[in-house]
PDB file of C-alpha atoms and ligand atoms in Angstrom:
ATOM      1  CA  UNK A  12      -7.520  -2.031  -1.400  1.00 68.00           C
ATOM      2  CA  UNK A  13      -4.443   0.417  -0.545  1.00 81.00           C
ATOM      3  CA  UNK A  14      -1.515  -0.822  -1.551  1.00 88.00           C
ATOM      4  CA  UNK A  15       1.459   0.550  -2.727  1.00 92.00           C
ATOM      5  CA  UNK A  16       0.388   2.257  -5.890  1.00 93.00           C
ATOM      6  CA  UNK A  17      -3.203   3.795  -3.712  1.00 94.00           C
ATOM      7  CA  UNK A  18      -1.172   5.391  -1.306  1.00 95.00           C
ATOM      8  CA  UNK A  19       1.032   7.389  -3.930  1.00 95.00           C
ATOM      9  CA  UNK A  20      -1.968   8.016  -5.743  1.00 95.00           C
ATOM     10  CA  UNK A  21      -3.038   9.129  -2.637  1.00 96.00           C
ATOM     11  CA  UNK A  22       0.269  11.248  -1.692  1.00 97.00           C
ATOM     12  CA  UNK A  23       0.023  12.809  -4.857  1.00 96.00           C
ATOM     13  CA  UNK A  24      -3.724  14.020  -4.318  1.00 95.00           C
ATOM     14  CA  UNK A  25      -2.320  15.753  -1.355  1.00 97.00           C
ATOM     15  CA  UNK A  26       0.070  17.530  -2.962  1.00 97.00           C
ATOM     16  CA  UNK A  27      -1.677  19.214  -5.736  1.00 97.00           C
ATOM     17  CA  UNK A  28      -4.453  20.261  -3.256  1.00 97.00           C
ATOM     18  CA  UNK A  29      -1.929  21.431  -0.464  1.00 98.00           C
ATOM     19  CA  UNK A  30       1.196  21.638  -1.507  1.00 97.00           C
ATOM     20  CA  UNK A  31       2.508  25.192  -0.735  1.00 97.00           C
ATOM     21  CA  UNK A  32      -0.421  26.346   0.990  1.00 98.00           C
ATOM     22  CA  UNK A  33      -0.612  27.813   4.564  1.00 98.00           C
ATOM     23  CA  UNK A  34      -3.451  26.064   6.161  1.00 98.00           C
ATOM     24  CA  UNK A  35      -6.646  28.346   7.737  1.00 98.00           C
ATOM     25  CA  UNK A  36      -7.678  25.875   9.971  1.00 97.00           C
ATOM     26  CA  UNK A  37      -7.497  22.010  11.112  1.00 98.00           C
ATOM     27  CA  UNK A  38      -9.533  19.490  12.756  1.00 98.00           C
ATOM     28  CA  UNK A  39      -8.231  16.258  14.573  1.00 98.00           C
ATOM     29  CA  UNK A  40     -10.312  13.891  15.372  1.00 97.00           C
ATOM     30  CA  UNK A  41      -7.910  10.960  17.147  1.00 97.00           C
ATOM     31  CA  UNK A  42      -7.000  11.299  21.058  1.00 96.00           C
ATOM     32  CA  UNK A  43      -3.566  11.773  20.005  1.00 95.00           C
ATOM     33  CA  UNK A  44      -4.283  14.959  18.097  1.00 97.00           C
ATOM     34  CA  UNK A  45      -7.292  16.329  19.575  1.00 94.00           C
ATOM     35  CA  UNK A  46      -5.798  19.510  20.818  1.00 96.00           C
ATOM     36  CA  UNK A  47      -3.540  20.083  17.729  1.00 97.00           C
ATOM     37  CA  UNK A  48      -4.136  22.950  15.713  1.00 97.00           C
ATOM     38  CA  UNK A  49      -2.066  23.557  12.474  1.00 98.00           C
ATOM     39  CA  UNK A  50      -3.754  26.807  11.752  1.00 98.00           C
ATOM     40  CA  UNK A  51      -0.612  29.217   9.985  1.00 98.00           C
ATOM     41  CA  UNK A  52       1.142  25.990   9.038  1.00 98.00           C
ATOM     42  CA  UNK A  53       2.930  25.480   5.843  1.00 98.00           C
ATOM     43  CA  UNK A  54       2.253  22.576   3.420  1.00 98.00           C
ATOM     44  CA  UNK A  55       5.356  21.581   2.140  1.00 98.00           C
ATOM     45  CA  UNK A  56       4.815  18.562   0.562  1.00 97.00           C
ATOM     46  CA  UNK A  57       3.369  15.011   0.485  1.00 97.00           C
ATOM     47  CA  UNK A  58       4.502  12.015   0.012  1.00 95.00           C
ATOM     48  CA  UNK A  59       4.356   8.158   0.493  1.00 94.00           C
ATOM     49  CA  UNK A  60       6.909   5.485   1.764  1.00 92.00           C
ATOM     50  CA  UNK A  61       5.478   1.904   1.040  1.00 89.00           C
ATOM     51  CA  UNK A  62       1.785   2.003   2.913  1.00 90.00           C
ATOM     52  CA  UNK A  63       2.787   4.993   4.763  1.00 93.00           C
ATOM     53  CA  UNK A  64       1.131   8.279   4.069  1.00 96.00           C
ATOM     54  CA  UNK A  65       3.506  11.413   5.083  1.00 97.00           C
ATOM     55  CA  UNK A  66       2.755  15.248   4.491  1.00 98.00           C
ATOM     56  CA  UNK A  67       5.471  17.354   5.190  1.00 98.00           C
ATOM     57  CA  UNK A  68       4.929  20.734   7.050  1.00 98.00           C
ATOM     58  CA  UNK A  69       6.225  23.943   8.133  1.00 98.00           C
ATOM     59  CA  UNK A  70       5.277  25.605  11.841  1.00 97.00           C
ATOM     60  CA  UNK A  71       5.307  29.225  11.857  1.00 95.00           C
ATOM     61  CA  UNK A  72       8.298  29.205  13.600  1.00 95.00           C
ATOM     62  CA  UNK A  73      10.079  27.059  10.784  1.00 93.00           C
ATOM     63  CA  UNK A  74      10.057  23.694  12.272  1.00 96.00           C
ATOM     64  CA  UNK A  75       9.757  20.901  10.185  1.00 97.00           C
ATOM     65  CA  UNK A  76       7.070  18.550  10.812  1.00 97.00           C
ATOM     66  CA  UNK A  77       5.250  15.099   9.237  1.00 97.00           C
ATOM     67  CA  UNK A  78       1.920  14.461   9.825  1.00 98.00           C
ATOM     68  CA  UNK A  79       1.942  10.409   9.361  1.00 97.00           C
ATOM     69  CA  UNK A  80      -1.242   8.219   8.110  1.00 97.00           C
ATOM     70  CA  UNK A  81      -1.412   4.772   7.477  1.00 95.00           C
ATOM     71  CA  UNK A  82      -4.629   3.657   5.405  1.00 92.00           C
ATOM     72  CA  UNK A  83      -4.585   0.101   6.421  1.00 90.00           C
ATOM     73  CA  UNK A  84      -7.244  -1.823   4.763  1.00 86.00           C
ATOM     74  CA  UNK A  85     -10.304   1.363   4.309  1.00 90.00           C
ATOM     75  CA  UNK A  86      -8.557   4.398   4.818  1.00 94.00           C
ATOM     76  CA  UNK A  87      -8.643   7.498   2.607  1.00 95.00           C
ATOM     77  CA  UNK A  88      -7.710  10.928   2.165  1.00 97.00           C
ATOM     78  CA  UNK A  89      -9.944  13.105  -0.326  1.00 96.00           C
ATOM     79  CA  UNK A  90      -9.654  16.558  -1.394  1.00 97.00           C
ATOM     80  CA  UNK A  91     -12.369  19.232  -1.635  1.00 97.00           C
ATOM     81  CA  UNK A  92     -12.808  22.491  -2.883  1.00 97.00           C
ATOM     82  CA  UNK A  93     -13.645  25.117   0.163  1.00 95.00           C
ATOM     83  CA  UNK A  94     -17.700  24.706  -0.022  1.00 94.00           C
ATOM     84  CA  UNK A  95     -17.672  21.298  -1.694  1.00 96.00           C
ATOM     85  CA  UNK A  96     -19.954  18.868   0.058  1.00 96.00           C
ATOM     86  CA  UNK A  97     -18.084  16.023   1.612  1.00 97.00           C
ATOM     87  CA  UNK A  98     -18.823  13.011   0.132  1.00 93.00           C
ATOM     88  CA  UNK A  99     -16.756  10.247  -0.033  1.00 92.00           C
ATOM     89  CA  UNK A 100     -17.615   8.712   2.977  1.00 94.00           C
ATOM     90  CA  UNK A 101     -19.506   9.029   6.280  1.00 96.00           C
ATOM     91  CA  UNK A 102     -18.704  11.657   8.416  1.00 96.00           C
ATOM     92  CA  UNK A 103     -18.542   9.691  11.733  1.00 97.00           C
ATOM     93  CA  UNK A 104     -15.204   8.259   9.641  1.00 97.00           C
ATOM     94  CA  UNK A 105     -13.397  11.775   9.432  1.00 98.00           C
ATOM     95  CA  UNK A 106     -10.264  11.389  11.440  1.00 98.00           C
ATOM     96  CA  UNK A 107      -8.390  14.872   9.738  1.00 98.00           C
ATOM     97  CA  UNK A 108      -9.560  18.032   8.374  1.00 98.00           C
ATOM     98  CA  UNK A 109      -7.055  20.032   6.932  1.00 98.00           C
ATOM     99  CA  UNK A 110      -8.364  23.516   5.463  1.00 98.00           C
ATOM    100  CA  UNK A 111      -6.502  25.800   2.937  1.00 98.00           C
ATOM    101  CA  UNK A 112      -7.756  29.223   0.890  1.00 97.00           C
ATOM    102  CA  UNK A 113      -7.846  26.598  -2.018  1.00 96.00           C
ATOM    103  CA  UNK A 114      -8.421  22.909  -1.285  1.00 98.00           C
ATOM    104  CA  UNK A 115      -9.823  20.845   2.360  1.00 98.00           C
ATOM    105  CA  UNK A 116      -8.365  17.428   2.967  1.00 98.00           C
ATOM    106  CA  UNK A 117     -10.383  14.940   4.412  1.00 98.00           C
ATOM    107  CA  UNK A 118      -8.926  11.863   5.697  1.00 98.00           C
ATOM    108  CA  UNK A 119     -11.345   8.558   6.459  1.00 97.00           C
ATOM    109  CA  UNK A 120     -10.824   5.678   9.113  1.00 96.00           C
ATOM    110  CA  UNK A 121      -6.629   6.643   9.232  1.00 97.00           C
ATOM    111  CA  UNK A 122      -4.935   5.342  11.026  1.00 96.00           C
ATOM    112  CA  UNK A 123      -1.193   5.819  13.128  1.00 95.00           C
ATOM    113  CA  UNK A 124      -2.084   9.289  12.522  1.00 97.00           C
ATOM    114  CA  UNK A 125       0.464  10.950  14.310  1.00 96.00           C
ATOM    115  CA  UNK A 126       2.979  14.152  14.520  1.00 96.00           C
ATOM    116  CA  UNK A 127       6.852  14.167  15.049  1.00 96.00           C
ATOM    117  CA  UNK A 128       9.661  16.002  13.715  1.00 97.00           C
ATOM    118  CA  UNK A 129      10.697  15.235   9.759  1.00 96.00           C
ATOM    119  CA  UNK A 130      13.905  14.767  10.725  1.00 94.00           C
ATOM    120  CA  UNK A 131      13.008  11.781  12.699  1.00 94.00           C
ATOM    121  CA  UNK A 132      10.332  10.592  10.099  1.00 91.00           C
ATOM    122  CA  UNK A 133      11.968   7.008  10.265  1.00 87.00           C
ATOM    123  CA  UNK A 134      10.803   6.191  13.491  1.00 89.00           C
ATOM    124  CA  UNK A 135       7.165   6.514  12.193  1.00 88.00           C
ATOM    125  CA  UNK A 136       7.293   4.222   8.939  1.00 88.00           C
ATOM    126  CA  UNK A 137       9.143   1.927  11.079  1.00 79.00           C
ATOM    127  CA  UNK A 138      11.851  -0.570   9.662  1.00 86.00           C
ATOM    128  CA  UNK A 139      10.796  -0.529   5.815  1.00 92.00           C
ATOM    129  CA  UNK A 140      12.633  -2.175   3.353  1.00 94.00           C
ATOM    130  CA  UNK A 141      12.479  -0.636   0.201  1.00 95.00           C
ATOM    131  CA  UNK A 142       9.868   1.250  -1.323  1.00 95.00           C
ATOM    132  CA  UNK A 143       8.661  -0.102  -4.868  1.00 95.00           C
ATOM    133  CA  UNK A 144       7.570   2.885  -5.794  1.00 94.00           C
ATOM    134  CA  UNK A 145      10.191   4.994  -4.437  1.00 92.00           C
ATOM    135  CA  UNK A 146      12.783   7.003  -6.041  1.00 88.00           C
ATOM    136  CA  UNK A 147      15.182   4.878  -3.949  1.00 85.00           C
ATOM    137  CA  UNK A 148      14.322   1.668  -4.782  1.00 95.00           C
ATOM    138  CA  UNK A 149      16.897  -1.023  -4.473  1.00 96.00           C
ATOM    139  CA  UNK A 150      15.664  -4.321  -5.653  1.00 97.00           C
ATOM    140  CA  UNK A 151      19.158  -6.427  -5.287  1.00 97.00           C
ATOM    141  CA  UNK A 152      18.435  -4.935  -0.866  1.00 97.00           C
ATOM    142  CA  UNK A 153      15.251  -5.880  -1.420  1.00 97.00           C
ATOM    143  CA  UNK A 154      16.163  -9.582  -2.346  1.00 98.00           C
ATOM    144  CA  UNK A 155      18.607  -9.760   0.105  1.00 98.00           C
ATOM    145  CA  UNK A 156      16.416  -8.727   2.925  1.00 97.00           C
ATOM    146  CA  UNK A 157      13.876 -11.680   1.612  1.00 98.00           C
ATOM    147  CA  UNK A 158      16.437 -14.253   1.514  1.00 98.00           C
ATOM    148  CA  UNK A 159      17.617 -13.338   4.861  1.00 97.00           C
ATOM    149  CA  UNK A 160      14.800 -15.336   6.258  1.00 97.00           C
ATOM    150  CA  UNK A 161      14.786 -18.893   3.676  1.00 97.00           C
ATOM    151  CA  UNK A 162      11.981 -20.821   5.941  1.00 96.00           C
ATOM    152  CA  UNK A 163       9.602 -17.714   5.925  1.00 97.00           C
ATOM    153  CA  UNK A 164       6.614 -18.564   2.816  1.00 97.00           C
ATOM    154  CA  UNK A 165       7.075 -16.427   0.313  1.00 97.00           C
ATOM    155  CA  UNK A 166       3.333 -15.608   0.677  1.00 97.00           C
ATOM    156  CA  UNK A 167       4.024 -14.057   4.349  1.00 97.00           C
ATOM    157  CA  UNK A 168       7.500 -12.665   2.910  1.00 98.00           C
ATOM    158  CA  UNK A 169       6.128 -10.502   0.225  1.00 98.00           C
ATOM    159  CA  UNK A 170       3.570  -8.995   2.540  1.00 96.00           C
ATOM    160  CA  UNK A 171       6.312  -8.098   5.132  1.00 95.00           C
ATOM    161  CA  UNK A 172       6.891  -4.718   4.761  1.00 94.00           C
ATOM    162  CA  UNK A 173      10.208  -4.968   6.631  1.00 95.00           C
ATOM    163  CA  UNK A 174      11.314  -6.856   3.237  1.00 97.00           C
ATOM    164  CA  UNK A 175      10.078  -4.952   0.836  1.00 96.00           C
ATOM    165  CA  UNK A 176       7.491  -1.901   0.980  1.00 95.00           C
ATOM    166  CA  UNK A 177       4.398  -1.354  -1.077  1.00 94.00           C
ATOM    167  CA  UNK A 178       3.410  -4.993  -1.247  1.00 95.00           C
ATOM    168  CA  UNK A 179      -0.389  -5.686  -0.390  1.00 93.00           C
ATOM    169  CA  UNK A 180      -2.447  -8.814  -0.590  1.00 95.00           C
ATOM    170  CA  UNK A 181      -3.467  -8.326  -4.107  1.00 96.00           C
ATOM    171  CA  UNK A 182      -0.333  -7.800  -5.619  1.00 96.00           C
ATOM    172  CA  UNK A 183       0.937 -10.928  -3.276  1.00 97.00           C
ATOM    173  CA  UNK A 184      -1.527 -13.282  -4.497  1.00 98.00           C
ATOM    174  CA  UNK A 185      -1.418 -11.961  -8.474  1.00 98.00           C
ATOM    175  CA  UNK A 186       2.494 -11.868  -8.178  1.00 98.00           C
ATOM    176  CA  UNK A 187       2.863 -15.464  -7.286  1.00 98.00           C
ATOM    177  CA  UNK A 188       0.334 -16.549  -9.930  1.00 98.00           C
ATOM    178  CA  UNK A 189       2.133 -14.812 -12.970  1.00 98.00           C
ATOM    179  CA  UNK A 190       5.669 -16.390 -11.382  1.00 97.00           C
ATOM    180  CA  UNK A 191       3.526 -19.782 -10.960  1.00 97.00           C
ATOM    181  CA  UNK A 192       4.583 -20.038  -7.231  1.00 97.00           C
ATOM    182  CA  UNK A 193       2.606 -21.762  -4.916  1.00 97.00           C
ATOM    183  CA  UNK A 194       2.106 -19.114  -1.764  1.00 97.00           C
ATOM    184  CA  UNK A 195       3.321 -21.611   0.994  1.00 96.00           C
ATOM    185  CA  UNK A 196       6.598 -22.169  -0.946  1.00 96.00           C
ATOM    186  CA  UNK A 197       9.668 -21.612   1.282  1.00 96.00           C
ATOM    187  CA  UNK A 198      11.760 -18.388   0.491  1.00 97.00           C
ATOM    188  CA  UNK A 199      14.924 -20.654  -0.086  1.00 96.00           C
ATOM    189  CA  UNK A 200      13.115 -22.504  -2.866  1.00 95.00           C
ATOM    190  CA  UNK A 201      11.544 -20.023  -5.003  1.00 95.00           C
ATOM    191  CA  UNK A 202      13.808 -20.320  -8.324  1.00 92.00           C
ATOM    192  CA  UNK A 203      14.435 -16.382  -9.279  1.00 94.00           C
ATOM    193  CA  UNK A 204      13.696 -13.918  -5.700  1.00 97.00           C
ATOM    194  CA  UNK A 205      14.687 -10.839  -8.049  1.00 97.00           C
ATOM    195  CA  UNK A 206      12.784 -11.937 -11.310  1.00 97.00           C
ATOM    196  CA  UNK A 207       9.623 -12.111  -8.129  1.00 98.00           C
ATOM    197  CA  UNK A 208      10.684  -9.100  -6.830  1.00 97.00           C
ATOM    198  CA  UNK A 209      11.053  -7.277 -10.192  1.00 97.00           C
ATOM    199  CA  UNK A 210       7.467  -8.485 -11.415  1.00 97.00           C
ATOM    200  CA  UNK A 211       6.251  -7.154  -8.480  1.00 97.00           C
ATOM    201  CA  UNK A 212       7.420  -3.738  -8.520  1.00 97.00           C
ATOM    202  CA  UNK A 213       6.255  -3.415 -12.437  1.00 96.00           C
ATOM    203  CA  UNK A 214       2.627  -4.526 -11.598  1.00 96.00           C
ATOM    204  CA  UNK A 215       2.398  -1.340  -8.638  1.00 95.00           C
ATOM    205  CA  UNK A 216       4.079   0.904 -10.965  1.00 95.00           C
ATOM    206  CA  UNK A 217       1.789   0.258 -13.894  1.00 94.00           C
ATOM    207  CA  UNK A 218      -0.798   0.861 -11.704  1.00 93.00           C
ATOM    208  CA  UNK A 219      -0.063   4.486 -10.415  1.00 91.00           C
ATOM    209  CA  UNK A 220      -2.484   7.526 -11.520  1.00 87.00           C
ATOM    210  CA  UNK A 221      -4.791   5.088 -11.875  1.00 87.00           C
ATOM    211  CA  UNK A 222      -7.198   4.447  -9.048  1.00 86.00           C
ATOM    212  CA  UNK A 223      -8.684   0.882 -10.761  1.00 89.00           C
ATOM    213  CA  UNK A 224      -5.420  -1.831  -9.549  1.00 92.00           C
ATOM    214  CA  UNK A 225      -5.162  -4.359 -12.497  1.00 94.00           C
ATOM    215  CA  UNK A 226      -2.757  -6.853 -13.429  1.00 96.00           C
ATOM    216  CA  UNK A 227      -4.312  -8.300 -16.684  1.00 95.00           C
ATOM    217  CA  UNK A 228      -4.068  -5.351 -18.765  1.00 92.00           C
ATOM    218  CA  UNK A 229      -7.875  -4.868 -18.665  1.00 94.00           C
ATOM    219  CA  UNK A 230      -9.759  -2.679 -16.434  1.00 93.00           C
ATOM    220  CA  UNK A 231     -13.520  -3.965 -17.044  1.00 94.00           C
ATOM    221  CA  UNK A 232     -15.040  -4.947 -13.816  1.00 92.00           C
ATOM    222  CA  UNK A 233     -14.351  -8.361 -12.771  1.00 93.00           C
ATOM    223  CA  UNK A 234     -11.516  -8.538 -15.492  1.00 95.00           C
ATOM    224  CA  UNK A 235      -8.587  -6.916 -13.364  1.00 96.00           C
ATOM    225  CA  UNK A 236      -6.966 -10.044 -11.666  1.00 97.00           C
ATOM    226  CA  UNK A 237      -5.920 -13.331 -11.768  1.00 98.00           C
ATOM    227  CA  UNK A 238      -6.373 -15.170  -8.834  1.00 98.00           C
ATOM    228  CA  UNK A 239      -7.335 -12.068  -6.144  1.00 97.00           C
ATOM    229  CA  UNK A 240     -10.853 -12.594  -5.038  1.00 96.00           C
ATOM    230  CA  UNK A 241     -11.726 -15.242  -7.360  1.00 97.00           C
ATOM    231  CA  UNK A 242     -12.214 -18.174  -5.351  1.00 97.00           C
ATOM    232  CA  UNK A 243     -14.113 -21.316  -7.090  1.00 97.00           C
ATOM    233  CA  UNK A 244     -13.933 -19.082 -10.391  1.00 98.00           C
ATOM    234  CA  UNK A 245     -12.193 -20.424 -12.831  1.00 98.00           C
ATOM    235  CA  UNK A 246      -8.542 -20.095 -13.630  1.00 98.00           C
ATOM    236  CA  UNK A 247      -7.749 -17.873 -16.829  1.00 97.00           C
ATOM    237  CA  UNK A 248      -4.771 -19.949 -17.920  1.00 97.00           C
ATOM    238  CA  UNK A 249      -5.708 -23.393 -16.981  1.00 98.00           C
ATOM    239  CA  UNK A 250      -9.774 -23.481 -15.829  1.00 98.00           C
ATOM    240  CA  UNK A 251      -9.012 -25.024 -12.679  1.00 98.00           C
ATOM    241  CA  UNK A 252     -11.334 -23.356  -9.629  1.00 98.00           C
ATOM    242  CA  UNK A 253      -9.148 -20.710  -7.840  1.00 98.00           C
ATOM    243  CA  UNK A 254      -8.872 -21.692  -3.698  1.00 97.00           C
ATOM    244  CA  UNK A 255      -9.183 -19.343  -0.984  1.00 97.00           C
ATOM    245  CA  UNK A 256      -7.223 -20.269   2.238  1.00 96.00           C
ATOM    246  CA  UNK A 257      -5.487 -18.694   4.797  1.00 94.00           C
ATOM    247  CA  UNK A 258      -2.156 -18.140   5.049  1.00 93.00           C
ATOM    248  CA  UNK A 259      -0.513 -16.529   7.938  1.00 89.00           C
ATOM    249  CA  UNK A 260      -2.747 -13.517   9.159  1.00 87.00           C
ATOM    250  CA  UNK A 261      -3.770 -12.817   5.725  1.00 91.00           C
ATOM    251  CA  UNK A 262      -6.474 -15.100   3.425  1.00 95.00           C
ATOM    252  CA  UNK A 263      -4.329 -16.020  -0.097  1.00 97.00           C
ATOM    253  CA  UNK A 264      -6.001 -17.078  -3.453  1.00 98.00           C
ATOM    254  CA  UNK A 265      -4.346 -19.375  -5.984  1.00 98.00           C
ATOM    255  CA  UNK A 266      -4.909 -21.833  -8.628  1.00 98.00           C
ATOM    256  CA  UNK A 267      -3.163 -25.220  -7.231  1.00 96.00           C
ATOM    257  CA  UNK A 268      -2.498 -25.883 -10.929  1.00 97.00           C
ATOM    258  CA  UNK A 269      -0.389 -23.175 -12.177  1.00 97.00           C
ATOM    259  CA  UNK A 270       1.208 -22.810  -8.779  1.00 97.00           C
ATOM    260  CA  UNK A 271       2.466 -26.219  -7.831  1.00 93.00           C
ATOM    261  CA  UNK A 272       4.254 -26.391  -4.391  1.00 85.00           C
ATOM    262  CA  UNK A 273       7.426 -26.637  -4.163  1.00 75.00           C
ATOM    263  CA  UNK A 274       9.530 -27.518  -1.025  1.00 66.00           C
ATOM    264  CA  UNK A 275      13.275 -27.286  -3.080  1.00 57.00           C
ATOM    265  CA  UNK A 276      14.445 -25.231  -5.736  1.00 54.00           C
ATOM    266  CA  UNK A 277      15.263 -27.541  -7.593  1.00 49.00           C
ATOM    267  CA  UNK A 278      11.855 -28.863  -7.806  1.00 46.00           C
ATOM    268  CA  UNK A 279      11.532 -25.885 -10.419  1.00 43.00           C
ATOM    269  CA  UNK A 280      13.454 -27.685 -13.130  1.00 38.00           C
TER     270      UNK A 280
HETATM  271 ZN1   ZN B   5      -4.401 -22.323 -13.467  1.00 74.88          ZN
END
């Protein structure tokens, strides 16, 4: 699932197969694009901002501009050599084909693939809060920006990129089980936002240059999370079955053991 740490993994893909290059040719296949051709283009760089995909390029004429993708739930972006057979996935999915004398990019099922000036980049990631794995990452803003809304459930609050960027619903639901917080508890009465918030940002960043997410420590199949996807399995603390339920837009797992609800903080004592 991309989440924070894929889509830097991701970024940084793009970068060691583009990065510098003038691209020989491109292919777009969204409405949007369709007629844009990046041929002569410069590859400055890549990089990501929370979920948000951005590669950095120079027109022939020197303007600056971001191609923007957003991976959602089965995007991808692969790299090639020039010749390689294209693989990874079905070629109805191909939304971008980006040729260079030395590497082809191939991005599946993107999505908000779109074009606009780097200098107004911002208006394409939208109102993100701070990015977990960015070099700019501010956890005190991003606790303030999740206690600006107390009522919100801290389930639908960590997923809100507006709080706090890079957040998916596997580190959501593994998050709350290692801080033993039930995923319908209020905002106002989870006992330590920043101790949440911290956790949270060490789970992603253990996770980069590695394309296997785990947050046990163990990367066997089957072995790589608590709660995520484990429904009626067994808890690994307490044995209790996991439960599946929605919350919000979004399906959450938990054990109802280890994450009591709470509806006050100071419940927590
Ligand atoms: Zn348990």
């Amino acid at each position: 699932m991309p989440e924070g740490d894929t889509v830097w993994n991701t970024a940084r893909v793009l970068h060691r197969a583009l990065a510098g290059a003038r691209l020989t040719g491109s292919d777009f296949r969204v409405p949007q694009l369709a007629t844009t051709d990046l041929t002569g283009w410069t590859v400055r760089e890549s990089a990501s901002r929370g979920k948000h995909l951005l590669l950095r390029l120079a027109a022939p004429d020197g303007a600056h501009r971001t191609l923007h993708s957003h991976l959602r739930m089965e995007g991808a972006w692969r790299a090639y050599a020039p010749g390689e057979r294209w693989t990874a996935r079905p070629a109805h999915l191909i939304r971008v084909v980006l040729r260079s004398p030395g590497a082809v990019a191939v991005g599946y099922h993107l999505h908000e693939v779109a074009l606009a000036p780097t200098a107004e980049e911002e208006s394409l990631v939208g109102q993100l809060g701070p990015d977990l794995l960015g070099a700019d990452w501010d956890p005190a803003e991003a606790v303030r920006r999740l206690a600006a809304h107390p009522d919100a459930t801290i389930g639908e609050a960590l997923l809100d990129q507006r709080n706090l960027a890079g957040i998916g619903n596997l580190y959501k639901c593994e998050v709350l089980f290692l801080r033993g917080i039930s995923p319908w508890t209020p905002v106002r009465a989870v006992p330590d936002l920043a101790g949440t918030v911290t956790l949270a940002q060490r789970l992603l960043a253990a996770n980069r240059g590695r394309w296997t997410q785990s947050t046990t420590g163990s990367l066997h199949r089957g072995q790589t999370s608590y709660v995520y996807g484990r429904r009626a399995q067994p808890c690994r603390r307490c044995g209790t079955a996991i439960r599946k339920a929605e919350l919000g837009e979004r399906v959450t797992y938990w054990c109802p053991v280890c994450q009591p609800e709470r509806t006050r903080r100071d419940d927590a004592g």
